[in-house]
Tab-separated table of C-alpha atoms and ligand atoms in Angstrom:
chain	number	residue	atom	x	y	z
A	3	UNK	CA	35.092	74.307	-179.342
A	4	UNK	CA	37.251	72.278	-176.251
A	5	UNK	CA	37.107	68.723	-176.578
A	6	UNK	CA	38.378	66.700	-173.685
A	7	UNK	CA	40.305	63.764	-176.125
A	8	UNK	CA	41.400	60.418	-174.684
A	9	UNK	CA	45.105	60.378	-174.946
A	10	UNK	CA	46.149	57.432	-173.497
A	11	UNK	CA	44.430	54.314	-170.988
A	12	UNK	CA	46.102	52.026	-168.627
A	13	UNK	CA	45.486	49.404	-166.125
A	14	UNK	CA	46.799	47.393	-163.144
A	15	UNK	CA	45.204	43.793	-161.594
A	16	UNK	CA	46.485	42.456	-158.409
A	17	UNK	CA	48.670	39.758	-158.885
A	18	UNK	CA	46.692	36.934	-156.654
A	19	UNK	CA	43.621	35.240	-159.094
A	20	UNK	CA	41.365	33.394	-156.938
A	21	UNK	CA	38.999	31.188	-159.378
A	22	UNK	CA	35.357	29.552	-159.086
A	23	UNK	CA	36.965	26.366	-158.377
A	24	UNK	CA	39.006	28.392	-155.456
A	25	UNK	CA	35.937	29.874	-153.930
A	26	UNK	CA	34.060	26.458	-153.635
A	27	UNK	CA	37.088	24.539	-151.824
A	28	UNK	CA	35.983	27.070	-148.917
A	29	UNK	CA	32.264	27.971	-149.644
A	30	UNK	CA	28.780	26.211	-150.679
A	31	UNK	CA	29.132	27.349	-154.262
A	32	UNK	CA	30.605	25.853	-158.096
A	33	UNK	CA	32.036	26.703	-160.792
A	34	UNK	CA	29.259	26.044	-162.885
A	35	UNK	CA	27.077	28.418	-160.429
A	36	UNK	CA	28.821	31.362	-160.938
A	37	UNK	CA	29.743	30.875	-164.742
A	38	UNK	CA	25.731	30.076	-165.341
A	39	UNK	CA	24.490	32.980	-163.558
A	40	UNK	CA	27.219	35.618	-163.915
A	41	UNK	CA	29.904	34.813	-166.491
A	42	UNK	CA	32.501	35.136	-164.362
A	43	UNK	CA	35.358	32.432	-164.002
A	44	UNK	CA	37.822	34.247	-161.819
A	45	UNK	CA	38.733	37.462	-159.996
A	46	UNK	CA	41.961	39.334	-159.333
A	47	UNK	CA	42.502	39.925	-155.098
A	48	UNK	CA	44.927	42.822	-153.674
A	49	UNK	CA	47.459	41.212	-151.565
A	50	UNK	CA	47.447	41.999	-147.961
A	51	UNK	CA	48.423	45.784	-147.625
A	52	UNK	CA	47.892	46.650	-150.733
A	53	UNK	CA	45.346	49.397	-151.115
A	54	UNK	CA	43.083	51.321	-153.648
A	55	UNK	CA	45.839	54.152	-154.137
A	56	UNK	CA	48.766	51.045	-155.092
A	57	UNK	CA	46.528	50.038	-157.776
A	58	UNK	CA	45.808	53.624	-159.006
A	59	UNK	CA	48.908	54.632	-159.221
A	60	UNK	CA	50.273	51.384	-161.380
A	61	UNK	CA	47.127	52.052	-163.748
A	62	UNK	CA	47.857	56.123	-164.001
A	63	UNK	CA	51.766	55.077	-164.553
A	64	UNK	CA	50.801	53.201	-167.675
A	65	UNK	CA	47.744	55.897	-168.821
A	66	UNK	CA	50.256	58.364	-168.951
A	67	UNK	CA	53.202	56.355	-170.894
A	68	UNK	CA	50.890	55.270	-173.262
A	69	UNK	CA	49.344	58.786	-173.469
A	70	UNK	CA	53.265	59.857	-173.843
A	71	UNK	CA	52.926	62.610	-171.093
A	72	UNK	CA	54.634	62.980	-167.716
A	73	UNK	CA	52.527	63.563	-164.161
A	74	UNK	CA	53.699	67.428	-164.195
A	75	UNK	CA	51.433	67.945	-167.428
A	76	UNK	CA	48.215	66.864	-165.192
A	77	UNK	CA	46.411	69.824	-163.301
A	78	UNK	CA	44.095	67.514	-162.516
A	79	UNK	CA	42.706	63.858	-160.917
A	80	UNK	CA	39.223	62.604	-160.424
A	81	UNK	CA	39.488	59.146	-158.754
A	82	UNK	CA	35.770	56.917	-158.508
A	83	UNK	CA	35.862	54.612	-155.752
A	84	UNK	CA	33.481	53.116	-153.150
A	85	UNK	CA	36.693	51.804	-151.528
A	86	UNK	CA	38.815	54.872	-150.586
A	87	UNK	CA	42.414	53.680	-148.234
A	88	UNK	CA	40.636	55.923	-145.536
A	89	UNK	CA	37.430	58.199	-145.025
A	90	UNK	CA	39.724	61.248	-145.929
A	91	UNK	CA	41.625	62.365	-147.464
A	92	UNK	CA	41.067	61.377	-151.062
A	93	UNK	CA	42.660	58.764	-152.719
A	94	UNK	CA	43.273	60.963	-155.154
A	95	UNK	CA	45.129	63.231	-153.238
A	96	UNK	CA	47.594	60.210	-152.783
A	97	UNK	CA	47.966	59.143	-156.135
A	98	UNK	CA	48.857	62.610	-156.801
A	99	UNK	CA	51.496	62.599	-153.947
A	100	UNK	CA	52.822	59.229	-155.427
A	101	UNK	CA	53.095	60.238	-159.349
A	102	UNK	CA	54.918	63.517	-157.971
A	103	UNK	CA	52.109	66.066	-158.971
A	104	UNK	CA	51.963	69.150	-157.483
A	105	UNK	CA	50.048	71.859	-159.110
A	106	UNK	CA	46.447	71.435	-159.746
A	107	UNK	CA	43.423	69.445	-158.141
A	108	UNK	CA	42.929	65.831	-157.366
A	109	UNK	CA	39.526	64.127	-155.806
A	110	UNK	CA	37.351	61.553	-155.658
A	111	UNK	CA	33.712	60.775	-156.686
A	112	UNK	CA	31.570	58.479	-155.166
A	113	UNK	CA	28.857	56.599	-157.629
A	114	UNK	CA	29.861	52.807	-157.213
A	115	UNK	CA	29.720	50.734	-160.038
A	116	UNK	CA	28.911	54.222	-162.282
A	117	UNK	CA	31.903	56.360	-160.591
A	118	UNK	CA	33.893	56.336	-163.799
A	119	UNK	CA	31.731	57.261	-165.656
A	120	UNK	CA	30.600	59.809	-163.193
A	121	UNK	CA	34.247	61.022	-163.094
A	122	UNK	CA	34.396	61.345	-166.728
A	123	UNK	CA	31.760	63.416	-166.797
A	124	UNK	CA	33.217	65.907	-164.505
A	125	UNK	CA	36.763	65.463	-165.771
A	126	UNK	CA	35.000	66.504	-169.224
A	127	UNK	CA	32.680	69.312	-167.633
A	128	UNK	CA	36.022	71.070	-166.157
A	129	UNK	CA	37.930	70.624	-168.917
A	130	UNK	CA	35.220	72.350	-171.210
A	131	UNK	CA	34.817	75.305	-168.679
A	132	UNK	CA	38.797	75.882	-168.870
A	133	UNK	CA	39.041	74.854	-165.176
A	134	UNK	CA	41.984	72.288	-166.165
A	135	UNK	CA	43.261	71.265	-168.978
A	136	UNK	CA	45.044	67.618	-168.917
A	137	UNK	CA	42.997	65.260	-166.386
A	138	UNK	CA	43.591	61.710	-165.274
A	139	UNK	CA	40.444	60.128	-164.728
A	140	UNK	CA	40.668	56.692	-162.517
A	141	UNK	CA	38.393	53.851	-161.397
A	142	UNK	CA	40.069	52.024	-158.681
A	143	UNK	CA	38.674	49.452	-156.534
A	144	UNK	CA	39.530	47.067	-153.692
A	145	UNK	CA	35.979	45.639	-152.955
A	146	UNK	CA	37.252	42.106	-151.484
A	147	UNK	CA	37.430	44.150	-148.488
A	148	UNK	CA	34.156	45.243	-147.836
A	149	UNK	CA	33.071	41.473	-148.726
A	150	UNK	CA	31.015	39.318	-146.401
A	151	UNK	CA	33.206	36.302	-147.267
A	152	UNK	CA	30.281	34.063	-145.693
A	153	UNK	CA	27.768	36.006	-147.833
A	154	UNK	CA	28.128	33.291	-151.079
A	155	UNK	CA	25.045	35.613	-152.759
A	156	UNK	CA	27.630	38.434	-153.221
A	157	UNK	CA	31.460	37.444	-152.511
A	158	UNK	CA	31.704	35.689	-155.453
A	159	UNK	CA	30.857	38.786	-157.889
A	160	UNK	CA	33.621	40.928	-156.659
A	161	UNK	CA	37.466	41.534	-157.497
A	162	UNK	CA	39.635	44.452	-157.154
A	163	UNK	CA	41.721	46.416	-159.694
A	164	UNK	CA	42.141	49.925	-161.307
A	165	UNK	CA	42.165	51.396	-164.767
A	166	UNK	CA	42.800	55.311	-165.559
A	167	UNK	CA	42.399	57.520	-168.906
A	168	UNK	CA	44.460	60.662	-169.480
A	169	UNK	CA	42.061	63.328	-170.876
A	170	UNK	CA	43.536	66.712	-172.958
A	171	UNK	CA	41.774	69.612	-173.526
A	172	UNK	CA	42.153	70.396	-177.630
A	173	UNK	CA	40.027	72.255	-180.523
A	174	UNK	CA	37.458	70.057	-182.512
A	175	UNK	CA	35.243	72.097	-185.045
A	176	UNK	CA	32.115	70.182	-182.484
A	177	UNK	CA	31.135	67.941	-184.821
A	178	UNK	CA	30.452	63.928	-183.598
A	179	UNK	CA	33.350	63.427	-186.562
A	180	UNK	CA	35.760	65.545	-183.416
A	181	UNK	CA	37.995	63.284	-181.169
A	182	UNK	CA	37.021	63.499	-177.630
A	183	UNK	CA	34.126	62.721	-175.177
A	184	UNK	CA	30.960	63.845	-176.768
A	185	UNK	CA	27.958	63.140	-174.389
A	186	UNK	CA	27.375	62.172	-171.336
A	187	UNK	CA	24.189	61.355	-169.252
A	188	UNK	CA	24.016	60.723	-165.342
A	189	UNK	CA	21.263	59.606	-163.415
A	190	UNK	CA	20.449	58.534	-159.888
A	191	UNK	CA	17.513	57.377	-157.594
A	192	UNK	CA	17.692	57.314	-154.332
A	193	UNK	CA	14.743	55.092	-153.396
A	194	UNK	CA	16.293	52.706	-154.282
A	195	UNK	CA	19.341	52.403	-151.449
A	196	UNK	CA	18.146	49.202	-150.159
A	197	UNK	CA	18.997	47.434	-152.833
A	198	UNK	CA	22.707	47.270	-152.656
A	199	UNK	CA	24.452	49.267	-150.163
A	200	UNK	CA	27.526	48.876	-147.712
A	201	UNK	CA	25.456	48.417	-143.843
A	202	UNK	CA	28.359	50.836	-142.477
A	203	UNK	CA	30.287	53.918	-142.224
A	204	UNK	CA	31.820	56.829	-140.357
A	205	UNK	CA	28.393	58.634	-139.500
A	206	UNK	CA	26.568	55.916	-139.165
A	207	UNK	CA	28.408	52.684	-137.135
A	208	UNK	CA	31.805	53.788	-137.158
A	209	UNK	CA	32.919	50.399	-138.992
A	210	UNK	CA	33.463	50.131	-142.686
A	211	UNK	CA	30.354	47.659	-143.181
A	212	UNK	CA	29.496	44.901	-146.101
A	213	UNK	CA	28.309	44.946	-149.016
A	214	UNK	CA	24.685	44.177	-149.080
A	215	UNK	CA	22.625	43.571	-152.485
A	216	UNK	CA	19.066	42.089	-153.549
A	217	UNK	CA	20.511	40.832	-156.565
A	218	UNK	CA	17.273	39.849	-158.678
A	219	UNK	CA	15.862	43.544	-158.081
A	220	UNK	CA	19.552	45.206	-159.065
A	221	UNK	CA	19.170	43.199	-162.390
A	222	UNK	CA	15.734	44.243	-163.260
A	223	UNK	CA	16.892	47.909	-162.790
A	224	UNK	CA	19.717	47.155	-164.553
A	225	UNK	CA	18.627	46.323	-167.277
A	226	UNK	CA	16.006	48.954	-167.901
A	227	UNK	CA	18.543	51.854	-167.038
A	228	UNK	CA	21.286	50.685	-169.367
A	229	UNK	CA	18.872	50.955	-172.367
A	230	UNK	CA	17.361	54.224	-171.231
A	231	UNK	CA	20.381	55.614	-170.554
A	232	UNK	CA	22.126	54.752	-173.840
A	233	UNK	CA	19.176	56.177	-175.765
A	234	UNK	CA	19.506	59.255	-174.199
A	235	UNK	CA	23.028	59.672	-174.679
A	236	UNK	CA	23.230	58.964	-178.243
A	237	UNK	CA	20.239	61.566	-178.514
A	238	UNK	CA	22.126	64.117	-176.977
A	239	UNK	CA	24.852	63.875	-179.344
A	240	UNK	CA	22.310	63.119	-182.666
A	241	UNK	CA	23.650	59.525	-183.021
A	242	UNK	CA	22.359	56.091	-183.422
A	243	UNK	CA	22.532	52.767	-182.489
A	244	UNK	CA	24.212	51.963	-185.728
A	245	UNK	CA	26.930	54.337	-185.299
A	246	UNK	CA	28.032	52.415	-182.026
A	247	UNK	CA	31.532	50.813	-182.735
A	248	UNK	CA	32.126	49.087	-179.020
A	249	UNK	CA	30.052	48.754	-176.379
A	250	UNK	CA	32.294	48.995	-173.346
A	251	UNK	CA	29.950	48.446	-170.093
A	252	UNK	CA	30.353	47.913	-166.386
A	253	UNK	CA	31.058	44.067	-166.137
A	254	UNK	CA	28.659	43.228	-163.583
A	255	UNK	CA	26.940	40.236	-165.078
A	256	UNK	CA	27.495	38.533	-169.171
A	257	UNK	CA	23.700	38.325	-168.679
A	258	UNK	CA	23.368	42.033	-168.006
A	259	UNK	CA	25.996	42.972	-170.923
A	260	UNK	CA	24.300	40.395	-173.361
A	261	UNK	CA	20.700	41.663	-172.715
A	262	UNK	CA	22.136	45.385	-173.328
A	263	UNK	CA	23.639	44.531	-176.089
A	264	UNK	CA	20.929	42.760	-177.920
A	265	UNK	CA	18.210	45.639	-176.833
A	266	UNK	CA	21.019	47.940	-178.965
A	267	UNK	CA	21.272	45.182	-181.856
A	268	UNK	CA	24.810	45.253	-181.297
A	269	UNK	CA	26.080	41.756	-181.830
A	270	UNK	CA	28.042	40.337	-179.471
A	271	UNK	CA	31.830	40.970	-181.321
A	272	UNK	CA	30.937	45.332	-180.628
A	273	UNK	CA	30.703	44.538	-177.110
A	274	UNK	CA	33.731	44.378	-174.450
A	275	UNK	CA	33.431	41.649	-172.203
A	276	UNK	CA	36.046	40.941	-169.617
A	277	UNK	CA	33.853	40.194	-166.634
A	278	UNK	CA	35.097	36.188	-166.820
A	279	UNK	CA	38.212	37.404	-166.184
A	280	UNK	CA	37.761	40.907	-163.949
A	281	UNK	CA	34.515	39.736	-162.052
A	282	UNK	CA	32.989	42.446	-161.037
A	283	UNK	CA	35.349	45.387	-160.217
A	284	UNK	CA	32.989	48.442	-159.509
A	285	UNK	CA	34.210	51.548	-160.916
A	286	UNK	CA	37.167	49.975	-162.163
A	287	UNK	CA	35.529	48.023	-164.417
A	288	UNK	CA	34.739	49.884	-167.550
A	289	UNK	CA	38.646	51.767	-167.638
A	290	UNK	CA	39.792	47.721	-166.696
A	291	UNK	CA	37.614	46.213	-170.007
A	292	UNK	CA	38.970	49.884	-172.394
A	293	UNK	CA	42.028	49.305	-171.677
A	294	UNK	CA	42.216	45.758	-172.659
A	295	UNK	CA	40.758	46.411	-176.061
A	296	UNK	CA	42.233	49.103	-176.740
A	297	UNK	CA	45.746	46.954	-176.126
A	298	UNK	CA	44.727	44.166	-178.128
A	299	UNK	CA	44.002	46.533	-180.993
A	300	UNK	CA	40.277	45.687	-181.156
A	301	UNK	CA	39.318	49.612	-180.539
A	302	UNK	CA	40.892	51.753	-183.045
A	303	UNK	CA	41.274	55.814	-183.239
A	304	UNK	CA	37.991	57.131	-184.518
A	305	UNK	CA	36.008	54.536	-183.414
A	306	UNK	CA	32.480	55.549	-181.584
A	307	UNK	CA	32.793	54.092	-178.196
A	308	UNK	CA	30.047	53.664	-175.654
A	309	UNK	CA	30.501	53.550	-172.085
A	310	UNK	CA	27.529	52.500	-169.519
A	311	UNK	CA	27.291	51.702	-165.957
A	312	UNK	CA	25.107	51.484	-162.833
A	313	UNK	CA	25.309	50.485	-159.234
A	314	UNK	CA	24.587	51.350	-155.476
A	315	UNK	CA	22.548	54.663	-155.030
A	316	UNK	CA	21.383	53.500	-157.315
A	317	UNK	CA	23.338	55.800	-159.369
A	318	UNK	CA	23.585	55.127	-163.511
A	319	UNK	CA	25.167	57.105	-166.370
A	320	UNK	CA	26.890	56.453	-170.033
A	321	UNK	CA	29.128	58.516	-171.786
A	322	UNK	CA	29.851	58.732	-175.770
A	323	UNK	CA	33.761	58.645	-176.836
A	324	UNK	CA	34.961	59.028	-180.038
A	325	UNK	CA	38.261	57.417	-179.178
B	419	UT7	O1	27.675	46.238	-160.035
B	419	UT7	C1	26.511	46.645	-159.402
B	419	UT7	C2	25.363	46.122	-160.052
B	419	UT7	N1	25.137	44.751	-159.652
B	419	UT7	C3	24.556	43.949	-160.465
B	419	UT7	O2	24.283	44.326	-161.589
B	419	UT7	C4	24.162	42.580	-159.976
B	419	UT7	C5	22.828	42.226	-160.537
B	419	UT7	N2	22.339	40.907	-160.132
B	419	UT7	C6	22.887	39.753	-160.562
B	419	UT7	O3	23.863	39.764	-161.276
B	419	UT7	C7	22.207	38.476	-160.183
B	419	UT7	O4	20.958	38.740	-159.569
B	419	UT7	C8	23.058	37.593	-159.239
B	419	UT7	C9	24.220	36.996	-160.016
B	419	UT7	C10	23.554	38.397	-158.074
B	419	UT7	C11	22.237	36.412	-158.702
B	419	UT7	O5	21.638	35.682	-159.747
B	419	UT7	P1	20.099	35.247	-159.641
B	419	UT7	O6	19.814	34.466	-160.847
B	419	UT7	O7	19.312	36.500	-159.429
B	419	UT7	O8	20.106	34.291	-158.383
B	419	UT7	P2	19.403	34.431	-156.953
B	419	UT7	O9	20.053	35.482	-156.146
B	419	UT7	O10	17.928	34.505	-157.118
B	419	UT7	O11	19.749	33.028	-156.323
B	419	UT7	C12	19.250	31.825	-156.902
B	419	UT7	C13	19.695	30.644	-156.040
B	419	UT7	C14	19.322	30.805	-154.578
B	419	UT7	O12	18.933	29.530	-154.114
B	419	UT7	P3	17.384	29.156	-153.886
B	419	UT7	O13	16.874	30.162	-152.893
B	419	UT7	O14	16.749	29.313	-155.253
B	419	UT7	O15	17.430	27.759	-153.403
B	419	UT7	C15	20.605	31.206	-153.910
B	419	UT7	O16	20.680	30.789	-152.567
B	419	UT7	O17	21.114	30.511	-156.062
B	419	UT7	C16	21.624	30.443	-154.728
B	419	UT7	N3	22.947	31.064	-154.671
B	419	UT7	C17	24.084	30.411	-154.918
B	419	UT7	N4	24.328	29.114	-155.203
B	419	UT7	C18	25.610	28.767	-155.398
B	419	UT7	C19	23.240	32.380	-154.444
B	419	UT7	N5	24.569	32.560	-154.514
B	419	UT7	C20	25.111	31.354	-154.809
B	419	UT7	C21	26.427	30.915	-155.013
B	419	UT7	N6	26.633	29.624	-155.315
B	419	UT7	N7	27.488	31.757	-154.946
C-alpha cells in the first residue's frame, strides 16, 4: 500500500520583526492587548519587494536539504496561499521556475488559514493514485499586505512567512504503525463568508481588497470545528486521543490552541505553539510551528502527529502524520 512519508520540513521568516510594543508607537493598541487576547508578542514582515514565491522558495530550499533530495526528484508542488505574487499564474509555478524544476506539476490551493492542510491532502491523494511520486507541499504567506493597517481589530494578528514538507511515495504494510500521512478530513461552509473574507478581487473590484473578520464569531466556529474535525480524523484512521503525540495547529489564537487542546486532554507540553512568535501566518502557519519542533528535536520519527486548521470560507480540515 503507497504511503506518502514526510521526508524532510523547512522554513523561512522575513527578516524584519515588528513587536506589540512596535504596533502601539503607531496605533491605539498594547502589548498587554494583544498578548491577553491572542498570545501573540511579535510578527515577522516581508521587506518591501519581497513576495510569497521569495519566501517559498527559501522554505522548499531547506525541506529538501533536510529531506536530502535535490528539486529534479520533485514531479510535483502544491503551494496554499491566500496571498499569491499575482492572480495567475501560480506561485507555484514560480517556485518551480526558481528551484530549477522542470518535469512534473506545480499549483496552488486556495483554503486560507486551512490551505496546508488542504494541500496535504491532495499532495497525499495524488501520490496514492500514482499521479506523482515525490511532492513538495508549501504554505506561504505574505498577509501584511492585504492588511488594513488602520483596522487595529485585525492588523495586529497577522505576519508573513512560509514553511514546506517534501512528501515520497513508499510501501507501508497500511497499518497506523506505517510512516506517512494516514488520514485526512476537509470541510467547508460557505455560509459563512461574511465572517472573514478579503472585500476585493479580480472579478469583483479589480483591487486586491482587506482582510475583513468578525473575530468573536470566527472563534466560536473555531473552536467547535477543531474538535469535530479531530474526532473525525482519528476515526478514520481507528485512533485515539491518547495516541496523539503533538498537536501541531494553525496558530491563530493561544486561546484557540489551549481550548483545543484541553477538549483533546492533551496537556499543554503535546501541543506546538509558536503563535507568540509567528502571529498569525495563514497557511504558513502549521509547516512554520512543524518545522520548528521538529528542529528542536521535540517531534521525533514515529511520533503520531496531528495537524488542524481553519479559516476564511470558512474552510477547516486536519490531517494525521505519523512522522
Ligand atoms: O486564522 C483564521 C482564523 N481566525 C481566528 O481564528 C481569529 C478568531 N478570533 C480571535 O482570535 C479573537 O476574536 C480576536 C483576537 C480577533 C479578538 O478578541 P475578542 O476577545 O473577540 O475581542 P473583540 O473583537 O470582541 O474586541 C474587544 C475589545 C473591543 O473594544 P470594546 O468594543 O469592547 O470597547 C475592541 O475595540 O477590544 C478592542 N480591540 C482592541 N483593543 C486594543 C480590538 N482590537 C484591539 C487592539 N488593541 N488591537
Amino acid at each position: 500500500m503507497i504511503r506518502s512519508v514526510i521526508q524532510g520540513c523547512g522554513s523561512y521568516l522575513p527578516a524584519r520583526v515588528v513587536t506589540n510594543a512596535d504596533l502601539a508607537k503607531t496605533m491605539d493598541t498594547s502589548d498587554e492587548w494583544i498578548q491577553q487576547r491572542t498570545g501573540i508578542c511579535q510578527r515577522h514582515i516581508a521587506a518591501e519587494g519581497e513576495m510569497t514565491s521569495h519566501l517559498a522558495l527559501k522554505a522548499s530550499e531547506r525541506a529538501l536539504e533536510h529531506a536530502g533530495l535535490k528539486a529534479s526528484d520533485l514531479d510535483l508542488i502544491v503551494l496554499a496561499t491566500a496571498t499569491p505574487d499575482e492572480t495567475f499564474p501560480a506561485t507555484a509555478t514560480r517556485v518551480q521556475a526558481g528551484l530549477g524544476m522542470t518535469k512534473g506539476a506545480a499549483f496552488d490551493v486556495q483554503a486560507v488559514c486551512a490551505g496546508f492542510v488542504y494541500g496535504l491532502s491532495v499532495a497525499d491523494s495524488l501520490i496514492k493514485n500514482g499521479l506523482a511520486s515525490t511532492a513538495l507541499v508549501i504554505g506561504a504567506e505574505t498577509f501584511s499586505r492585504i492588511l488594513d493597517w488602520d483596522d487595529r481589530g485585525t492588523c495586529v494578528l497577522f505576519g508573513d512567512g512560509a514553511g514546506a514538507v517534501v512528501l515520497k511515495a513508499e510501501q507501508g504494510a497500511g497499518t497506523t504503525a506505517d510512516r506517512g500521512v494516514l488520514a485526512n478530513a476537509l470541510h467547508s461552509d460557505g455560509r459563512q463568508h461574511d465572517i472573514l473574507y478579503v472585500d476585493g478581487g479580480p472579478s469583483s473590484t479589480r483591487t486586491t481588497g482587506f482582510l475583513r473578520m468578525e473575530g468573536k464569531e470566527v472563534f466560536k466556529h473555531a473552536v467547535v470545528n477543531m474538535a469535530a474535525v479531530v474526532g473525525e480524523v482519528l476515526a478514520k484512521a481507528g485512533l485515539e486521543t491518547k495516541d496523539i503525540d503533538w498537536l501541531v495547529p494553525h496558530q491563530a489564537n493561544k486561546r484557540i490552541i489551549d481550548g483545543t487542546g484541553r477538549k483533546l486532554g492533551l496537556p499543554p507540553e503535546r501541543v506546538v505553539v509558536t503563535v507568540d512568535r509567528h502571529a498569525n501566518t495563514s497557511a504558513a502557519s502549521i509547516p512554520l510551528a512543524l518545522d520548528a519542533a521538529v528542529k528542536d528535536g521535540r517531534i521525533k520519527k514515529g511520533d503520531l502527529l496531528l495537524l488542524e486548521g481553519i479559516g476564511g470560507g470558512l474552510a477547516w480540515g486536519a490531517s494525521l502524520v505519523r512522522w
